[in-house]
PDB file of C-alpha atoms in Angstrom:
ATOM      1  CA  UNK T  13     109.946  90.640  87.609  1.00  0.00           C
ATOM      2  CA  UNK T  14     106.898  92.032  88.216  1.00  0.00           C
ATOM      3  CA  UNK T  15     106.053  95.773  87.670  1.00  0.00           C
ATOM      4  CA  UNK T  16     105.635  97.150  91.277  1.00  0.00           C
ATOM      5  CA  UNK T  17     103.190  99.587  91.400  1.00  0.00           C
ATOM      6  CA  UNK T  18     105.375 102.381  93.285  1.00  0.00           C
ATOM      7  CA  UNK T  19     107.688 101.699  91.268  1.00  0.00           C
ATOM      8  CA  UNK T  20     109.179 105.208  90.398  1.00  0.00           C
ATOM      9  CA  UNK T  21     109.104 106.260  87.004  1.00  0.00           C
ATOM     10  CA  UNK T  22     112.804 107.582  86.112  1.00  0.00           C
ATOM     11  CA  UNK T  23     112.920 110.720  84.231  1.00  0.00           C
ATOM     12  CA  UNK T  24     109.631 111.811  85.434  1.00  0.00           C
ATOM     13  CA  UNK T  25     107.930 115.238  85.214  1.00  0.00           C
ATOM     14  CA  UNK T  26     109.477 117.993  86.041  1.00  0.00           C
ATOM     15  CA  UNK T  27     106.500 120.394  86.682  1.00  0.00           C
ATOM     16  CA  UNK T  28     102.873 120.155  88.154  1.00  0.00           C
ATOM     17  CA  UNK T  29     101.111 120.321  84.488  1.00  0.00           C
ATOM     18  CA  UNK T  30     103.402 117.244  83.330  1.00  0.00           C
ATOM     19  CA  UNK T  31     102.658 115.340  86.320  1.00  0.00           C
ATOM     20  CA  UNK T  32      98.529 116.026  86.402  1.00  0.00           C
ATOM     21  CA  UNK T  33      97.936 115.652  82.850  1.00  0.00           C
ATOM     22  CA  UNK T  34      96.163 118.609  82.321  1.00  0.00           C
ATOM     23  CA  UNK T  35      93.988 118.262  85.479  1.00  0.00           C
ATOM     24  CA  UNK T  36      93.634 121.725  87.790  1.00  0.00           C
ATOM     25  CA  UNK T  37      94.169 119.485  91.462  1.00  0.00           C
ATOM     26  CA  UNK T  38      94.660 122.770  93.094  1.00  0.00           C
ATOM     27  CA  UNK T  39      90.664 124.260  92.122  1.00  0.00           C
ATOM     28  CA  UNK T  40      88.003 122.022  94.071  1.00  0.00           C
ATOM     29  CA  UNK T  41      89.388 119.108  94.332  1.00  0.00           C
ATOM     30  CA  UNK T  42      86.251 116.131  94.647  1.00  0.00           C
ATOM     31  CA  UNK T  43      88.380 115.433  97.853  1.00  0.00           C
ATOM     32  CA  UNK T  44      91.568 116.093 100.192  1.00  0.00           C
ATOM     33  CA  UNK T  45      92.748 116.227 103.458  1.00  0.00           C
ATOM     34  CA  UNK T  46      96.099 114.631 105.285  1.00  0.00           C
ATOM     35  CA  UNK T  47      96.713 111.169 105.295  1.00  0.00           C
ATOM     36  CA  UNK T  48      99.769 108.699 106.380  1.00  0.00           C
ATOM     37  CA  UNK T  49     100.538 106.726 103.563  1.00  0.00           C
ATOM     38  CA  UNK T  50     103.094 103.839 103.863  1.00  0.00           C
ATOM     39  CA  UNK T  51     106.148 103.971 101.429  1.00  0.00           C
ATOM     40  CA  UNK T  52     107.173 100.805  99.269  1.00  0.00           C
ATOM     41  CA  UNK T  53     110.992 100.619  99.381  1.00  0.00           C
ATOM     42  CA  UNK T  54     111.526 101.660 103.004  1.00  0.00           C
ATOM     43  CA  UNK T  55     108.354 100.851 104.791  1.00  0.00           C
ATOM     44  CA  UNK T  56     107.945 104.052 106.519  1.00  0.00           C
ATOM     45  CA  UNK T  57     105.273 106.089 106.964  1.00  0.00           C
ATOM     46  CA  UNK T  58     104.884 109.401 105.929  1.00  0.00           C
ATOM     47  CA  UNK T  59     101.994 112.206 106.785  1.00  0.00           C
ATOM     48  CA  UNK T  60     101.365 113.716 102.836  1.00  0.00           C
ATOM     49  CA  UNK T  61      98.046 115.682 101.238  1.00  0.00           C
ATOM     50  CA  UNK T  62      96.044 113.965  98.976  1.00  0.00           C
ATOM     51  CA  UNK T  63      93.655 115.536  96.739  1.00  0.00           C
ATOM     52  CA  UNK T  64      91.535 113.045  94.659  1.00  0.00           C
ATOM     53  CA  UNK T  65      90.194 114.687  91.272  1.00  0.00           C
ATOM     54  CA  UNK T  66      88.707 113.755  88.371  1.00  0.00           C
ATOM     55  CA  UNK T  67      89.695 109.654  88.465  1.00  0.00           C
ATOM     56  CA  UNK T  68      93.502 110.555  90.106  1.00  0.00           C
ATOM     57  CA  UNK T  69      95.073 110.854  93.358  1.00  0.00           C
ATOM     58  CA  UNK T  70      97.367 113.463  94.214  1.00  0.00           C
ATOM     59  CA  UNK T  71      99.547 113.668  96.969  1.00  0.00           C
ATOM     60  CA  UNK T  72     101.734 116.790  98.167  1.00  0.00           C
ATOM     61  CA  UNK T  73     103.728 117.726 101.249  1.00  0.00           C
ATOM     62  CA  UNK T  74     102.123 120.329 101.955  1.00  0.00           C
ATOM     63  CA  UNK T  75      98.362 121.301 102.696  1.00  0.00           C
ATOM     64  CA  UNK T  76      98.597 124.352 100.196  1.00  0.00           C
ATOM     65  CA  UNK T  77      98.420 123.424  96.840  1.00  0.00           C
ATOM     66  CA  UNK T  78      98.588 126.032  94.472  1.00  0.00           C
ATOM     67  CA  UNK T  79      98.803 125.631  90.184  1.00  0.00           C
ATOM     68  CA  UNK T  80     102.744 125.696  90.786  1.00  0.00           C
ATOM     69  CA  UNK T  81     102.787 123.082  93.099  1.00  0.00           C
ATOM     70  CA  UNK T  82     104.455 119.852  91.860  1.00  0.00           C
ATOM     71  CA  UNK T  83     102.842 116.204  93.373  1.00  0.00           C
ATOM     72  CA  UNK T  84     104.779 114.211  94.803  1.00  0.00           C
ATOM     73  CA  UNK T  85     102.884 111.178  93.049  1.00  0.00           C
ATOM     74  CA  UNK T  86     100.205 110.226  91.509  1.00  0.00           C
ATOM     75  CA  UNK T  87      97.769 106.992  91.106  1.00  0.00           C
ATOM     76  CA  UNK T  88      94.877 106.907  88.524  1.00  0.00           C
ATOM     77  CA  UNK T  89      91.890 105.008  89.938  1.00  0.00           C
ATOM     78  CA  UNK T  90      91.471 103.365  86.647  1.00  0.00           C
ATOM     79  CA  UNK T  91      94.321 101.383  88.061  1.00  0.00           C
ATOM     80  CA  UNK T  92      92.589 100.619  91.293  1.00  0.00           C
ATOM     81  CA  UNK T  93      90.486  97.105  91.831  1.00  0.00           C
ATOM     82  CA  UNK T  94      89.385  98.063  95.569  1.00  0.00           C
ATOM     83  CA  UNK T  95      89.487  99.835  98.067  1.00  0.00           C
ATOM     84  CA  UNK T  96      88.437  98.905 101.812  1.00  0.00           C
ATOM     85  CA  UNK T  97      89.402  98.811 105.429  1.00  0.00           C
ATOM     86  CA  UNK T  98      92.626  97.216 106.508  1.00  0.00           C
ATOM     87  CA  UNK T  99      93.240  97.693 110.090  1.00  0.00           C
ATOM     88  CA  UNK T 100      93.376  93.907 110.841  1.00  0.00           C
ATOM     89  CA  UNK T 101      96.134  93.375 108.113  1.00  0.00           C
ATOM     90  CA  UNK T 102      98.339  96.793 109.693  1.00  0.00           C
ATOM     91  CA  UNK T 103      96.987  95.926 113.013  1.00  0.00           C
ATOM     92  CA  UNK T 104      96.308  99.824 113.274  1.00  0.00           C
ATOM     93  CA  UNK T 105      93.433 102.041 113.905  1.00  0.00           C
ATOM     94  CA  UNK T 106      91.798 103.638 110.604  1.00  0.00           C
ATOM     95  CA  UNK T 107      94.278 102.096 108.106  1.00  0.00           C
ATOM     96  CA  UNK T 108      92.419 101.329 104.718  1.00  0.00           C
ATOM     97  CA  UNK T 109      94.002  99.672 101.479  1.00  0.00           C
ATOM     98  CA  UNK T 110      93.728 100.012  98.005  1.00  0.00           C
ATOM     99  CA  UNK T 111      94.674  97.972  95.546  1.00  0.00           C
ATOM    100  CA  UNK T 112      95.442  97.073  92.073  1.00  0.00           C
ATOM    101  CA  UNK T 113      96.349  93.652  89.873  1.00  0.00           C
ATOM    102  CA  UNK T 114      99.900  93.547  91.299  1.00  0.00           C
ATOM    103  CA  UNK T 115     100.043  95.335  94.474  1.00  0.00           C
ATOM    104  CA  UNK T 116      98.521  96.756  97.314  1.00  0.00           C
ATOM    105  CA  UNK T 117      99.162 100.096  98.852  1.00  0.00           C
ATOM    106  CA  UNK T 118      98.481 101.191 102.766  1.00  0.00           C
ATOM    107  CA  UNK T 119      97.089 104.588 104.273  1.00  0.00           C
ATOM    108  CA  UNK T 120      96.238 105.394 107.640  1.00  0.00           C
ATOM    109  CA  UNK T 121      93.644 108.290 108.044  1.00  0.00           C
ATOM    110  CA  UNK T 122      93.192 110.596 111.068  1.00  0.00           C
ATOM    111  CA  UNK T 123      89.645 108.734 112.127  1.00  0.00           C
ATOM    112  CA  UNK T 124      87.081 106.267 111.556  1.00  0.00           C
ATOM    113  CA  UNK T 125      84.803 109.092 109.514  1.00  0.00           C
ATOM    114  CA  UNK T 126      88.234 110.462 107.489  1.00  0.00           C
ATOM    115  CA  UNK T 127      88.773 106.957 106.787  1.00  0.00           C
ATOM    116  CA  UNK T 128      85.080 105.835 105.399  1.00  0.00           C
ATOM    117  CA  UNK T 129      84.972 109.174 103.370  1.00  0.00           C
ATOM    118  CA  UNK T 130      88.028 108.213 101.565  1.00  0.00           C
ATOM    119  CA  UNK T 131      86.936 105.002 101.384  1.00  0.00           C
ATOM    120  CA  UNK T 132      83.758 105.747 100.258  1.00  0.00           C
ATOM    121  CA  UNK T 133      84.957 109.131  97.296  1.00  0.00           C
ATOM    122  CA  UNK T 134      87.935 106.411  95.883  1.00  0.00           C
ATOM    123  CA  UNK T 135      85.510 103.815  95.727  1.00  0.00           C
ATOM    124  CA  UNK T 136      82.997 106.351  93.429  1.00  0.00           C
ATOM    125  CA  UNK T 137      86.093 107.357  91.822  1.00  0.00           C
ATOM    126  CA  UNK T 138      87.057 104.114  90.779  1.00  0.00           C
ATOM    127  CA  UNK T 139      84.005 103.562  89.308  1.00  0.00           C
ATOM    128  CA  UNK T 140      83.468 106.435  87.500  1.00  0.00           C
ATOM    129  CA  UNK T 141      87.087 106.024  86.154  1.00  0.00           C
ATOM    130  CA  UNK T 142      87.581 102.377  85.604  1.00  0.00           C
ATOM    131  CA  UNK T 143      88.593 101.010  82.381  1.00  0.00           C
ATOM    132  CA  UNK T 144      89.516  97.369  80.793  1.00  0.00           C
ATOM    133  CA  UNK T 145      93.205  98.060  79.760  1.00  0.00           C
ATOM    134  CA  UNK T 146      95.560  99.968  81.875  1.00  0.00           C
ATOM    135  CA  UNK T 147      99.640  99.781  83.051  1.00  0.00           C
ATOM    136  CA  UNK T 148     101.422 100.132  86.500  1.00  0.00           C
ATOM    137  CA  UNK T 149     103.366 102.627  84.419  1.00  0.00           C
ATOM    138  CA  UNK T 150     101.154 104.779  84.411  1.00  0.00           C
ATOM    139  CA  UNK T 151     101.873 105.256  88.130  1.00  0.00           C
ATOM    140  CA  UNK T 152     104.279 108.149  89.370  1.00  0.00           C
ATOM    141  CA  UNK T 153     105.578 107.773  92.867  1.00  0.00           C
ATOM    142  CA  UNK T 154     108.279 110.840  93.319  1.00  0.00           C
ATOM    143  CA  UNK T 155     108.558 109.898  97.160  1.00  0.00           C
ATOM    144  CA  UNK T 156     109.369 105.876  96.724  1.00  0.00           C
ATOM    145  CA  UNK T 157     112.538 105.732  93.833  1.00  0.00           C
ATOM    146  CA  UNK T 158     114.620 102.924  95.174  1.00  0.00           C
ATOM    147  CA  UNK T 159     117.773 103.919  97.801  1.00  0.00           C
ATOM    148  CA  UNK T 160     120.492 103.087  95.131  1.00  0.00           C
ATOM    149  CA  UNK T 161     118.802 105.397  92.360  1.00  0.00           C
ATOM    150  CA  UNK T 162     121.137 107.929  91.266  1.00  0.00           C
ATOM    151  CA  UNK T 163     119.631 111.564  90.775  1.00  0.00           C
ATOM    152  CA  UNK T 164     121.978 111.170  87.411  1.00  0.00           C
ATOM    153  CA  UNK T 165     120.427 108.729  85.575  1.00  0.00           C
TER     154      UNK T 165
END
């Protein structure tokens, strides 16, 4: 089976510093601002902040982000093959995709210019970031671990 790339990592971090390796997301971040982004197991959307900084992309529930604030995921760019618009595959207004190898993962942004600025500081990011080798695991999704996943395990 494939390695999905929401795929929740089990035993994840269990503070901020763990999760950002090392990176300060909460000090000028390169970008942020609210976007919907589309969960994998249960395909519901949900509003979350995303700060992109220094080749990885945050997301929070909340707009303040402070150093004790834990993300609620995380995606390196490096990971990332493209980015672009993807309204005609959502059939909805400023959606954009990006996506890796294996998978692809939806956002819908607030407007047209929200949407082409993301777009357009992933895109740089991914870039900037990109390297030859890299592993869905390095992917940690807090908000996506599957229904049936015990807290226990």
């Amino acid at each position: 089976m494939a390695v999905s790339l929401w795929r929740a990592i089990v035993g994840g971090p269990s503070t901020g510093e763990d999760a950002s390796g090392g990176i300060e997301f909460w000090n000028n971040p390169e970008r942020s601002g609210w976007l919907n982004k589309q969960g994998e197991y249960i395909k519901t959307w949900r509003r979350r902040w995303f700060v992109l900084k220094q080749g990885k992309l945050f997301w929070f529930k909340e707009s303040v982000v402070t150093r004790a604030s834990v993300p609620r995921g995380v995606i390196p760019v490096a990971l990332c093959l493209t980015v672009k618009g993807a309204e005609d595959v959502l059939n909805r207004q400023f959606a954009f995709e990006l996506s890796t190898s294996n998978d692809t993962m939806y956002f819908i942004a607030d407007s047209e210019k929200e949407k082409e600025d993301w777009i357009n500081s992933i895109g740089r990011s991914i870039v900037q970031h990109s390297r030859s080798v890299v592993t869905d695991n390095e992917v940690l999704d807090y908000d996506s671990r599957p229904p049936s996943q015990s807290q226990n395990s």
